[in-house]
Amino acid sequence: MRWKCAGIVLAGMMLVALAAKPGDKAPDFRLADAKGTIYTLASFKGKPVVITFWASWCSVCKAEFPKLHQLAQEYQIPFVVISREPKDTASVVQAYMKVYPSFLPLLALPGGDTPVTVANRFRVLGQPWTFVLDGEGRIVNLYAGPVQVEAIKDDLALAGYQGAAP
């Protein structure tokens, strides 16, 4: 049993090692919100941003979204959520996000990217995967699986978070 657990931990570490990593410039993307506003990585220049890849069926996402949404409200930073599940259509994402109005769900853009394509650029292999970026679009930290709000707060401080604007 101990070897099986060690193997699972080692496999998890290897998956994270394959992802975009702290210090890297985050991959660019071109996605839209529900109103059709186009977002790229440059849209967030000058401010820290959190990007979470999720899926509507993901139980870990369902458990952590309320705490992360509260953080998004408190910190008033862009908190981007991108479903990496191909079956999560725009209508599924929009319905799911109604209870999380402080999140910015990004959707496929005709002539642009798909959420799955963006997840692949970030080398995301599961959900949830959360990336904290600084104002220059560099990855401060990433989490494969559940994340603690206090850890995100620490990362946002490293990313240059100065507090919510009055």
CSV table of N, CA and C in Angstrom, one decimal, residues 2-165:
chain,number,residue,atom,x,y,z
A,2,ARG,N,2.0,1.2,0.8
A,2,ARG,CA,2.8,2.4,0.8
A,2,ARG,C,3.4,2.7,-0.5
A,3,TRP,N,3.8,1.6,-1.3
A,3,TRP,CA,4.4,1.9,-2.6
A,3,TRP,C,3.4,2.5,-3.6
A,4,LYS,N,2.1,2.0,-3.4
A,4,LYS,CA,1.1,2.6,-4.3
A,4,LYS,C,0.9,4.0,-4.0
A,5,CYS,N,0.8,4.5,-2.8
A,5,CYS,CA,0.7,5.9,-2.4
A,5,CYS,C,1.9,6.7,-2.9
A,6,ALA,N,3.1,6.1,-2.7
A,6,ALA,CA,4.3,6.8,-3.2
A,6,ALA,C,4.3,7.0,-4.7
A,7,GLY,N,3.8,6.0,-5.4
A,7,GLY,CA,3.7,6.0,-6.9
A,7,GLY,C,2.7,7.1,-7.3
A,8,ILE,N,1.6,7.2,-6.6
A,8,ILE,CA,0.6,8.3,-6.9
A,8,ILE,C,1.2,9.7,-6.7
A,9,VAL,N,1.9,9.8,-5.5
A,9,VAL,CA,2.5,11.1,-5.3
A,9,VAL,C,3.6,11.4,-6.3
A,10,LEU,N,4.4,10.5,-6.7
A,10,LEU,CA,5.4,10.7,-7.7
A,10,LEU,C,4.8,11.0,-9.1
A,11,ALA,N,3.7,10.3,-9.4
A,11,ALA,CA,3.0,10.6,-10.7
A,11,ALA,C,2.5,12.0,-10.7
A,12,GLY,N,1.9,12.5,-9.5
A,12,GLY,CA,1.4,13.8,-9.4
A,12,GLY,C,2.5,14.9,-9.6
A,13,MET,N,3.6,14.6,-9.0
A,13,MET,CA,4.7,15.5,-9.1
A,13,MET,C,5.2,15.6,-10.5
A,14,MET,N,5.2,14.5,-11.2
A,14,MET,CA,5.7,14.5,-12.6
A,14,MET,C,4.7,15.3,-13.5
A,15,LEU,N,3.4,15.2,-13.2
A,15,LEU,CA,2.4,15.9,-14.0
A,15,LEU,C,2.6,17.4,-13.8
A,16,VAL,N,2.8,17.8,-12.5
A,16,VAL,CA,3.1,19.3,-12.3
A,16,VAL,C,4.3,19.7,-12.9
A,17,ALA,N,5.4,18.9,-13.0
A,17,ALA,CA,6.6,19.2,-13.6
A,17,ALA,C,6.5,19.5,-15.1
A,18,LEU,N,5.5,18.9,-15.7
A,18,LEU,CA,5.3,19.1,-17.1
A,18,LEU,C,4.5,20.4,-17.4
A,19,ALA,N,3.8,20.9,-16.4
A,19,ALA,CA,3.0,22.1,-16.7
A,19,ALA,C,3.9,23.3,-16.8
A,20,ALA,N,3.3,24.4,-17.3
A,20,ALA,CA,4.0,25.7,-17.2
A,20,ALA,C,4.4,25.9,-15.8
A,21,LYS,N,5.5,26.5,-15.5
A,21,LYS,CA,6.0,26.6,-14.1
A,21,LYS,C,6.3,28.0,-13.6
A,22,PRO,N,6.4,28.2,-12.3
A,22,PRO,CA,6.7,29.5,-11.8
A,22,PRO,C,7.9,30.1,-12.4
A,23,GLY,N,7.8,31.4,-12.7
A,23,GLY,CA,8.9,32.1,-13.4
A,23,GLY,C,8.6,32.2,-14.9
A,24,ASP,N,7.9,31.2,-15.5
A,24,ASP,CA,7.6,31.2,-16.9
A,24,ASP,C,6.6,32.3,-17.2
A,25,LYS,N,6.7,32.9,-18.4
A,25,LYS,CA,5.6,33.7,-18.9
A,25,LYS,C,4.4,32.8,-19.3
A,26,ALA,N,3.2,33.2,-18.8
A,26,ALA,CA,2.1,32.4,-19.1
A,26,ALA,C,1.8,32.4,-20.6
A,27,PRO,N,1.3,31.3,-21.1
A,27,PRO,CA,0.9,31.2,-22.5
A,27,PRO,C,-0.2,32.2,-22.9
A,28,ASP,N,-0.1,32.8,-24.0
A,28,ASP,CA,-1.2,33.8,-24.4
A,28,ASP,C,-2.4,33.0,-24.8
A,29,PHE,N,-3.5,33.7,-24.9
A,29,PHE,CA,-4.8,33.1,-25.3
A,29,PHE,C,-5.7,34.2,-25.8
A,30,ARG,N,-6.7,33.7,-26.5
A,30,ARG,CA,-7.7,34.6,-27.0
A,30,ARG,C,-9.1,34.0,-26.8
A,31,LEU,N,-9.8,34.4,-25.8
A,31,LEU,CA,-11.1,33.9,-25.4
A,31,LEU,C,-12.1,35.0,-25.2
A,32,ALA,N,-13.3,34.7,-25.1
A,32,ALA,CA,-14.4,35.7,-24.9
A,32,ALA,C,-15.2,35.5,-23.6
A,33,ASP,N,-15.7,36.5,-23.0
A,33,ASP,CA,-16.7,36.3,-21.9
A,33,ASP,C,-18.1,36.2,-22.5
A,34,ALA,N,-19.1,36.0,-21.7
A,34,ALA,CA,-20.4,35.8,-22.1
A,34,ALA,C,-21.0,36.9,-23.0
A,35,LYS,N,-20.5,38.1,-22.8
A,35,LYS,CA,-21.0,39.3,-23.6
A,35,LYS,C,-20.2,39.4,-24.9
A,36,GLY,N,-19.2,38.6,-25.1
A,36,GLY,CA,-18.4,38.7,-26.4
A,36,GLY,C,-17.2,39.5,-26.3
A,37,THR,N,-16.9,40.1,-25.1
A,37,THR,CA,-15.7,40.8,-24.9
A,37,THR,C,-14.5,39.9,-25.0
A,38,ILE,N,-13.5,40.2,-25.8
A,38,ILE,CA,-12.3,39.4,-26.1
A,38,ILE,C,-11.3,39.7,-25.0
A,39,TYR,N,-10.7,38.6,-24.5
A,39,TYR,CA,-9.6,38.7,-23.5
A,39,TYR,C,-8.4,38.0,-24.0
A,40,THR,N,-7.3,38.5,-23.8
A,40,THR,CA,-6.0,37.9,-24.0
A,40,THR,C,-5.2,38.0,-22.7
A,41,LEU,N,-4.0,37.5,-22.7
A,41,LEU,CA,-3.2,37.6,-21.5
A,41,LEU,C,-2.9,39.1,-21.3
A,42,ALA,N,-2.7,39.8,-22.3
A,42,ALA,CA,-2.3,41.3,-22.2
A,42,ALA,C,-3.5,42.1,-21.6
A,43,SER,N,-4.7,41.5,-21.6
A,43,SER,CA,-5.9,42.2,-21.0
A,43,SER,C,-5.7,42.4,-19.5
A,44,PHE,N,-4.8,41.6,-18.9
A,44,PHE,CA,-4.6,41.7,-17.4
A,44,PHE,C,-3.3,42.3,-17.1
A,45,LYS,N,-2.6,42.9,-18.0
A,45,LYS,CA,-1.3,43.5,-17.8
A,45,LYS,C,-1.4,44.6,-16.7
A,46,GLY,N,-0.4,44.5,-15.8
A,46,GLY,CA,-0.4,45.5,-14.7
A,46,GLY,C,-1.0,45.1,-13.4
A,47,LYS,N,-1.7,44.0,-13.4
A,47,LYS,CA,-2.4,43.5,-12.2
A,47,LYS,C,-2.3,42.0,-12.0
A,48,PRO,N,-2.2,41.6,-10.8
A,48,PRO,CA,-2.2,40.1,-10.6
A,48,PRO,C,-3.5,39.5,-11.1
A,49,VAL,N,-3.5,38.3,-11.5
A,49,VAL,CA,-4.7,37.5,-12.0
A,49,VAL,C,-4.5,36.1,-11.5
A,50,VAL,N,-5.7,35.5,-11.3
A,50,VAL,CA,-5.7,34.1,-10.9
A,50,VAL,C,-6.5,33.4,-12.1
A,51,ILE,N,-6.0,32.3,-12.6
A,51,ILE,CA,-6.6,31.6,-13.7
A,51,ILE,C,-6.8,30.1,-13.2
A,52,THR,N,-8.1,29.7,-13.2
A,52,THR,CA,-8.4,28.3,-12.7
A,52,THR,C,-9.0,27.6,-13.9
A,53,PHE,N,-8.4,26.4,-14.2
A,53,PHE,CA,-9.0,25.5,-15.2
A,53,PHE,C,-9.9,24.5,-14.4
A,54,TRP,N,-11.1,24.3,-14.8
A,54,TRP,CA,-12.1,23.5,-14.0
A,54,TRP,C,-13.0,22.7,-15.0
A,55,ALA,N,-13.9,22.0,-14.4
A,55,ALA,CA,-15.0,21.3,-15.2
A,55,ALA,C,-16.2,21.3,-14.3
A,56,SER,N,-17.4,21.4,-15.0
A,56,SER,CA,-18.6,21.5,-14.3
A,56,SER,C,-18.9,20.2,-13.4
A,57,TRP,N,-18.4,19.1,-13.8
A,57,TRP,CA,-18.6,17.8,-13.0
A,57,TRP,C,-17.6,17.6,-11.9
A,58,CYS,N,-16.6,18.5,-11.8
A,58,CYS,CA,-15.4,18.3,-10.9
A,58,CYS,C,-15.9,18.6,-9.4
A,59,SER,N,-15.8,17.5,-8.6
A,59,SER,CA,-16.3,17.7,-7.2
A,59,SER,C,-15.3,18.6,-6.4
A,60,VAL,N,-14.0,18.5,-6.7
A,60,VAL,CA,-13.1,19.4,-6.0
A,60,VAL,C,-13.4,20.9,-6.4
A,61,CYS,N,-13.7,21.1,-7.6
A,61,CYS,CA,-14.0,22.5,-8.1
A,61,CYS,C,-15.3,23.0,-7.3
A,62,LYS,N,-16.3,22.1,-7.3
A,62,LYS,CA,-17.5,22.5,-6.6
A,62,LYS,C,-17.2,22.8,-5.1
A,63,ALA,N,-16.3,22.1,-4.5
A,63,ALA,CA,-16.0,22.3,-3.1
A,63,ALA,C,-15.2,23.6,-2.9
A,64,GLU,N,-14.3,23.9,-3.8
A,64,GLU,CA,-13.4,25.1,-3.5
A,64,GLU,C,-13.9,26.4,-4.1
A,65,PHE,N,-14.8,26.3,-5.1
A,65,PHE,CA,-15.3,27.6,-5.7
A,65,PHE,C,-15.9,28.6,-4.7
A,66,PRO,N,-16.7,28.2,-3.8
A,66,PRO,CA,-17.3,29.2,-2.9
A,66,PRO,C,-16.2,30.0,-2.1
A,67,LYS,N,-15.1,29.3,-1.6
A,67,LYS,CA,-14.0,30.0,-0.9
A,67,LYS,C,-13.2,30.9,-1.9
A,68,LEU,N,-13.0,30.4,-3.1
A,68,LEU,CA,-12.2,31.2,-4.0
A,68,LEU,C,-13.0,32.4,-4.5
A,69,HIS,N,-14.4,32.2,-4.7
A,69,HIS,CA,-15.2,33.3,-5.1
A,69,HIS,C,-15.2,34.4,-4.0
A,70,GLN,N,-15.2,34.0,-2.8
A,70,GLN,CA,-15.2,35.0,-1.7
A,70,GLN,C,-13.9,35.7,-1.7
A,71,LEU,N,-12.8,35.1,-2.0
A,71,LEU,CA,-11.5,35.7,-2.2
A,71,LEU,C,-11.5,36.7,-3.4
A,72,ALA,N,-12.1,36.3,-4.5
A,72,ALA,CA,-12.2,37.2,-5.6
A,72,ALA,C,-13.0,38.4,-5.3
A,73,GLN,N,-14.1,38.3,-4.5
A,73,GLN,CA,-14.8,39.5,-4.1
A,73,GLN,C,-14.0,40.4,-3.2
A,74,GLU,N,-13.3,39.7,-2.2
A,74,GLU,CA,-12.6,40.5,-1.2
A,74,GLU,C,-11.4,41.3,-1.9
A,75,TYR,N,-10.7,40.6,-2.8
A,75,TYR,CA,-9.5,41.2,-3.4
A,75,TYR,C,-9.8,42.0,-4.6
A,76,GLN,N,-10.9,41.8,-5.2
A,76,GLN,CA,-11.3,42.5,-6.4
A,76,GLN,C,-10.2,42.5,-7.5
A,77,ILE,N,-9.7,41.3,-7.7
A,77,ILE,CA,-8.8,41.0,-8.8
A,77,ILE,C,-9.4,40.2,-9.9
A,78,PRO,N,-8.9,40.2,-11.1
A,78,PRO,CA,-9.5,39.3,-12.1
A,78,PRO,C,-9.3,37.8,-11.7
A,79,PHE,N,-10.3,37.1,-11.6
A,79,PHE,CA,-10.3,35.7,-11.3
A,79,PHE,C,-10.9,34.9,-12.4
A,80,VAL,N,-10.1,34.5,-13.3
A,80,VAL,CA,-10.5,33.9,-14.6
A,80,VAL,C,-10.8,32.4,-14.4
A,81,VAL,N,-11.9,31.9,-14.9
A,81,VAL,CA,-12.2,30.5,-14.8
A,81,VAL,C,-12.4,30.0,-16.2
A,82,ILE,N,-11.7,28.9,-16.6
A,82,ILE,CA,-11.8,28.3,-17.9
A,82,ILE,C,-12.1,26.9,-17.8
A,83,SER,N,-13.2,26.4,-18.3
A,83,SER,CA,-13.5,25.0,-18.3
A,83,SER,C,-12.7,24.3,-19.3
A,84,ARG,N,-12.0,23.2,-18.9
A,84,ARG,CA,-11.2,22.4,-19.8
A,84,ARG,C,-12.0,21.2,-20.3
A,85,GLU,N,-13.3,21.1,-19.9
A,85,GLU,CA,-14.1,20.0,-20.3
A,85,GLU,C,-14.8,20.4,-21.6
A,86,PRO,N,-14.6,19.6,-22.7
A,86,PRO,CA,-15.2,19.9,-24.0
A,86,PRO,C,-16.7,19.9,-23.9
A,87,LYS,N,-17.3,19.1,-23.0
A,87,LYS,CA,-18.8,19.1,-22.9
A,87,LYS,C,-19.4,20.2,-22.2
A,88,ASP,N,-18.6,21.1,-21.6
A,88,ASP,CA,-19.1,22.3,-20.9
A,88,ASP,C,-19.3,23.4,-22.0
A,89,THR,N,-20.5,23.4,-22.5
A,89,THR,CA,-20.8,24.4,-23.5
A,89,THR,C,-20.9,25.7,-22.9
A,90,ALA,N,-21.1,26.8,-23.7
A,90,ALA,CA,-21.2,28.1,-23.2
A,90,ALA,C,-22.4,28.2,-22.3
A,91,SER,N,-23.5,27.6,-22.6
A,91,SER,CA,-24.7,27.6,-21.8
A,91,SER,C,-24.5,26.9,-20.4
A,92,VAL,N,-23.8,25.8,-20.4
A,92,VAL,CA,-23.5,25.1,-19.2
A,92,VAL,C,-22.6,26.0,-18.3
A,93,VAL,N,-21.6,26.6,-18.9
A,93,VAL,CA,-20.7,27.4,-18.1
A,93,VAL,C,-21.4,28.6,-17.5
A,94,GLN,N,-22.2,29.3,-18.3
A,94,GLN,CA,-23.0,30.5,-17.9
A,94,GLN,C,-23.9,30.1,-16.8
A,95,ALA,N,-24.6,29.0,-16.9
A,95,ALA,CA,-25.6,28.6,-15.8
A,95,ALA,C,-24.8,28.3,-14.5
A,96,TYR,N,-23.7,27.6,-14.6
A,96,TYR,CA,-22.9,27.2,-13.5
A,96,TYR,C,-22.4,28.5,-12.8
A,97,MET,N,-22.0,29.5,-13.5
A,97,MET,CA,-21.3,30.7,-13.0
A,97,MET,C,-22.3,31.7,-12.4
A,98,LYS,N,-23.6,31.5,-12.6
A,98,LYS,CA,-24.5,32.5,-12.0
A,98,LYS,C,-24.4,32.7,-10.6
A,99,VAL,N,-23.9,31.7,-9.8
A,99,VAL,CA,-23.7,31.9,-8.4
A,99,VAL,C,-22.4,32.4,-8.0
A,100,TYR,N,-21.5,32.7,-9.1
A,100,TYR,CA,-20.2,33.2,-8.9
A,100,TYR,C,-20.0,34.4,-9.7
A,101,PRO,N,-20.7,35.5,-9.5
A,101,PRO,CA,-20.6,36.7,-10.3
A,101,PRO,C,-19.3,37.4,-10.3
A,102,SER,N,-18.4,37.1,-9.4
A,102,SER,CA,-17.1,37.8,-9.3
A,102,SER,C,-16.1,37.0,-10.2
A,103,PHE,N,-16.4,35.9,-10.6
A,103,PHE,CA,-15.5,35.1,-11.5
A,103,PHE,C,-15.7,35.6,-13.0
A,104,LEU,N,-14.7,35.5,-13.8
A,104,LEU,CA,-14.7,35.9,-15.2
A,104,LEU,C,-14.6,34.6,-16.0
A,105,PRO,N,-15.7,34.0,-16.3
A,105,PRO,CA,-15.7,32.7,-17.2
A,105,PRO,C,-15.3,33.1,-18.6
A,106,LEU,N,-14.3,32.5,-19.2
A,106,LEU,CA,-14.0,32.7,-20.5
A,106,LEU,C,-14.4,31.5,-21.4
A,107,LEU,N,-14.9,31.8,-22.6
A,107,LEU,CA,-15.4,30.8,-23.5
A,107,LEU,C,-14.7,30.8,-24.8
A,108,ALA,N,-15.0,29.8,-25.6
A,108,ALA,CA,-14.4,29.7,-26.9
A,108,ALA,C,-14.8,31.0,-27.7
A,109,LEU,N,-13.9,31.3,-28.6
A,109,LEU,CA,-14.1,32.5,-29.5
A,109,LEU,C,-14.0,32.1,-30.9
A,110,PRO,N,-15.1,32.3,-31.7
A,110,PRO,CA,-15.0,31.9,-33.1
A,110,PRO,C,-13.8,32.6,-33.7
A,111,GLY,N,-12.9,31.9,-34.3
A,111,GLY,CA,-11.7,32.4,-34.9
A,111,GLY,C,-10.6,32.6,-33.9
A,112,GLY,N,-10.9,32.3,-32.6
A,112,GLY,CA,-9.9,32.4,-31.6
A,112,GLY,C,-9.6,31.1,-31.0
A,113,ASP,N,-9.4,31.0,-29.7
A,113,ASP,CA,-9.0,29.7,-29.1
A,113,ASP,C,-10.3,29.0,-28.5
A,114,THR,N,-10.1,27.8,-28.2
A,114,THR,CA,-11.1,27.1,-27.4
A,114,THR,C,-10.5,26.9,-26.0
A,115,PRO,N,-11.3,26.8,-25.0
A,115,PRO,CA,-10.8,26.5,-23.6
A,115,PRO,C,-9.8,25.4,-23.5
A,116,VAL,N,-10.1,24.3,-24.3
A,116,VAL,CA,-9.2,23.1,-24.2
A,116,VAL,C,-7.9,23.4,-24.8
A,117,THR,N,-7.9,24.2,-25.9
A,117,THR,CA,-6.6,24.6,-26.5
A,117,THR,C,-5.8,25.4,-25.5
A,118,VAL,N,-6.4,26.3,-24.8
A,118,VAL,CA,-5.7,27.2,-23.8
A,118,VAL,C,-5.2,26.3,-22.7
A,119,ALA,N,-6.0,25.3,-22.2
A,119,ALA,CA,-5.5,24.4,-21.2
A,119,ALA,C,-4.3,23.6,-21.7
A,120,ASN,N,-4.3,23.2,-22.9
A,120,ASN,CA,-3.2,22.5,-23.5
A,120,ASN,C,-1.9,23.4,-23.5
A,121,ARG,N,-2.1,24.7,-23.8
A,121,ARG,CA,-0.9,25.6,-23.9
A,121,ARG,C,-0.3,25.7,-22.5
A,122,PHE,N,-1.2,25.7,-21.4
A,122,PHE,CA,-0.7,25.8,-20.1
A,122,PHE,C,-0.2,24.4,-19.6
A,123,ARG,N,-0.4,23.4,-20.4
A,123,ARG,CA,0.0,22.0,-20.1
A,123,ARG,C,-0.7,21.5,-18.9
A,124,VAL,N,-2.0,21.8,-18.8
A,124,VAL,CA,-2.9,21.4,-17.8
A,124,VAL,C,-3.4,20.0,-18.1
A,125,LEU,N,-3.3,19.1,-17.1
A,125,LEU,CA,-3.6,17.7,-17.3
A,125,LEU,C,-4.8,17.2,-16.5
A,126,GLY,N,-5.4,18.1,-15.7
A,126,GLY,CA,-6.5,17.8,-14.9
A,126,GLY,C,-7.3,19.0,-14.4
A,127,GLN,N,-8.2,18.8,-13.5
A,127,GLN,CA,-8.9,20.0,-12.9
A,127,GLN,C,-9.2,19.7,-11.5
A,128,PRO,N,-9.2,20.7,-10.7
A,128,PRO,CA,-8.8,22.1,-11.0
A,128,PRO,C,-7.3,22.3,-11.0
A,129,TRP,N,-6.8,23.2,-11.9
A,129,TRP,CA,-5.5,23.6,-11.9
A,129,TRP,C,-5.5,25.1,-11.8
A,130,THR,N,-4.8,25.7,-10.9
A,130,THR,CA,-4.9,27.1,-10.6
A,130,THR,C,-3.5,27.8,-10.8
A,131,PHE,N,-3.5,28.9,-11.5
A,131,PHE,CA,-2.3,29.6,-11.8
A,131,PHE,C,-2.4,31.0,-11.2
A,132,VAL,N,-1.4,31.5,-10.5
A,132,VAL,CA,-1.4,32.9,-10.0
A,132,VAL,C,-0.4,33.6,-10.8
A,133,LEU,N,-0.8,34.7,-11.5
A,133,LEU,CA,0.1,35.4,-12.4
A,133,LEU,C,0.4,36.8,-11.8
A,134,ASP,N,1.6,37.4,-12.0
A,134,ASP,CA,1.8,38.7,-11.7
A,134,ASP,C,1.4,39.7,-12.8
A,135,GLY,N,1.6,41.0,-12.6
A,135,GLY,CA,1.1,41.9,-13.5
A,135,GLY,C,1.8,41.9,-14.9
A,136,GLU,N,2.9,41.2,-15.0
A,136,GLU,CA,3.6,41.0,-16.2
A,136,GLU,C,3.3,39.7,-16.9
A,137,GLY,N,2.3,39.0,-16.4
A,137,GLY,CA,1.9,37.7,-17.0
A,137,GLY,C,2.8,36.5,-16.7
A,138,ARG,N,3.7,36.7,-15.7
A,138,ARG,CA,4.6,35.6,-15.2
A,138,ARG,C,3.9,34.8,-14.2
A,139,ILE,N,4.1,33.5,-14.2
A,139,ILE,CA,3.5,32.5,-13.3
A,139,ILE,C,4.2,32.7,-11.9
A,140,VAL,N,3.5,33.0,-10.9
A,140,VAL,CA,4.0,33.1,-9.5
A,140,VAL,C,4.0,31.7,-8.9
A,141,ASN,N,2.9,31.0,-9.1
A,141,ASN,CA,2.7,29.7,-8.5
A,141,ASN,C,1.6,29.0,-9.3
A,142,LEU,N,1.5,27.7,-9.1
A,142,LEU,CA,0.4,26.9,-9.7
A,142,LEU,C,0.1,25.8,-8.7
A,143,TYR,N,-1.1,25.3,-8.8
A,143,TYR,CA,-1.7,24.3,-8.0
A,143,TYR,C,-2.4,23.3,-8.9
A,144,ALA,N,-2.0,22.0,-8.8
A,144,ALA,CA,-2.7,21.0,-9.5
A,144,ALA,C,-3.6,20.3,-8.4
A,145,GLY,N,-4.9,20.5,-8.5
A,145,GLY,CA,-5.8,19.9,-7.5
A,145,GLY,C,-6.2,21.0,-6.6
A,146,PRO,N,-6.7,20.6,-5.4
A,146,PRO,CA,-7.2,21.6,-4.5
A,146,PRO,C,-6.2,22.7,-4.1
A,147,VAL,N,-6.7,23.9,-3.7
A,147,VAL,CA,-5.8,24.9,-3.3
A,147,VAL,C,-6.4,25.6,-2.1
A,148,GLN,N,-5.6,26.0,-1.2
A,148,GLN,CA,-6.0,26.7,0.0
A,148,GLN,C,-6.0,28.2,-0.2
A,149,VAL,N,-7.0,28.9,0.2
A,149,VAL,CA,-7.2,30.3,0.0
A,149,VAL,C,-6.0,31.1,0.6
A,150,GLU,N,-5.5,30.7,1.7
A,150,GLU,CA,-4.3,31.4,2.3
A,150,GLU,C,-3.1,31.3,1.4
A,151,ALA,N,-2.9,30.2,0.7
A,151,ALA,CA,-1.8,30.0,-0.2
A,151,ALA,C,-2.0,31.0,-1.4
A,152,ILE,N,-3.2,31.2,-1.9
A,152,ILE,CA,-3.4,32.1,-3.0
A,152,ILE,C,-3.2,33.5,-2.5
A,153,LYS,N,-3.6,33.9,-1.3
A,153,LYS,CA,-3.3,35.2,-0.7
A,153,LYS,C,-1.8,35.5,-0.7
A,154,ASP,N,-1.0,34.5,-0.2
A,154,ASP,CA,0.4,34.6,-0.2
A,154,ASP,C,1.0,34.8,-1.6
A,155,ASP,N,0.5,34.1,-2.5
A,155,ASP,CA,1.0,34.2,-3.9
A,155,ASP,C,0.6,35.6,-4.5
A,156,LEU,N,-0.6,36.1,-4.2
A,156,LEU,CA,-1.0,37.4,-4.7
A,156,LEU,C,-0.1,38.5,-4.1
A,157,ALA,N,0.3,38.3,-2.9
A,157,ALA,CA,1.3,39.3,-2.3
A,157,ALA,C,2.6,39.3,-3.1
A,158,LEU,N,3.1,38.1,-3.4
A,158,LEU,CA,4.3,37.9,-4.2
A,158,LEU,C,4.1,38.5,-5.6
A,159,ALA,N,2.8,38.4,-6.1
A,159,ALA,CA,2.5,38.9,-7.5
A,159,ALA,C,2.3,40.4,-7.5
A,160,GLY,N,2.4,41.1,-6.4
A,160,GLY,CA,2.3,42.5,-6.3
A,160,GLY,C,0.9,43.1,-6.0
A,161,TYR,N,0.0,42.2,-5.4
A,161,TYR,CA,-1.3,42.7,-5.0
A,161,TYR,C,-1.1,43.8,-4.0
A,162,GLN,N,-1.7,45.0,-4.2
A,162,GLN,CA,-1.6,46.1,-3.3
A,162,GLN,C,-2.9,46.4,-2.6
A,163,GLY,N,-3.9,45.6,-2.7
A,163,GLY,CA,-5.2,45.9,-2.0
A,163,GLY,C,-6.2,46.4,-3.0
A,164,ALA,N,-7.5,46.2,-2.7
A,164,ALA,CA,-8.5,46.7,-3.6
A,164,ALA,C,-8.5,48.2,-3.7
A,165,ALA,N,-8.9,48.7,-4.9
A,165,ALA,CA,-9.0,50.1,-5.1
A,165,ALA,C,-10.2,50.7,-4.3
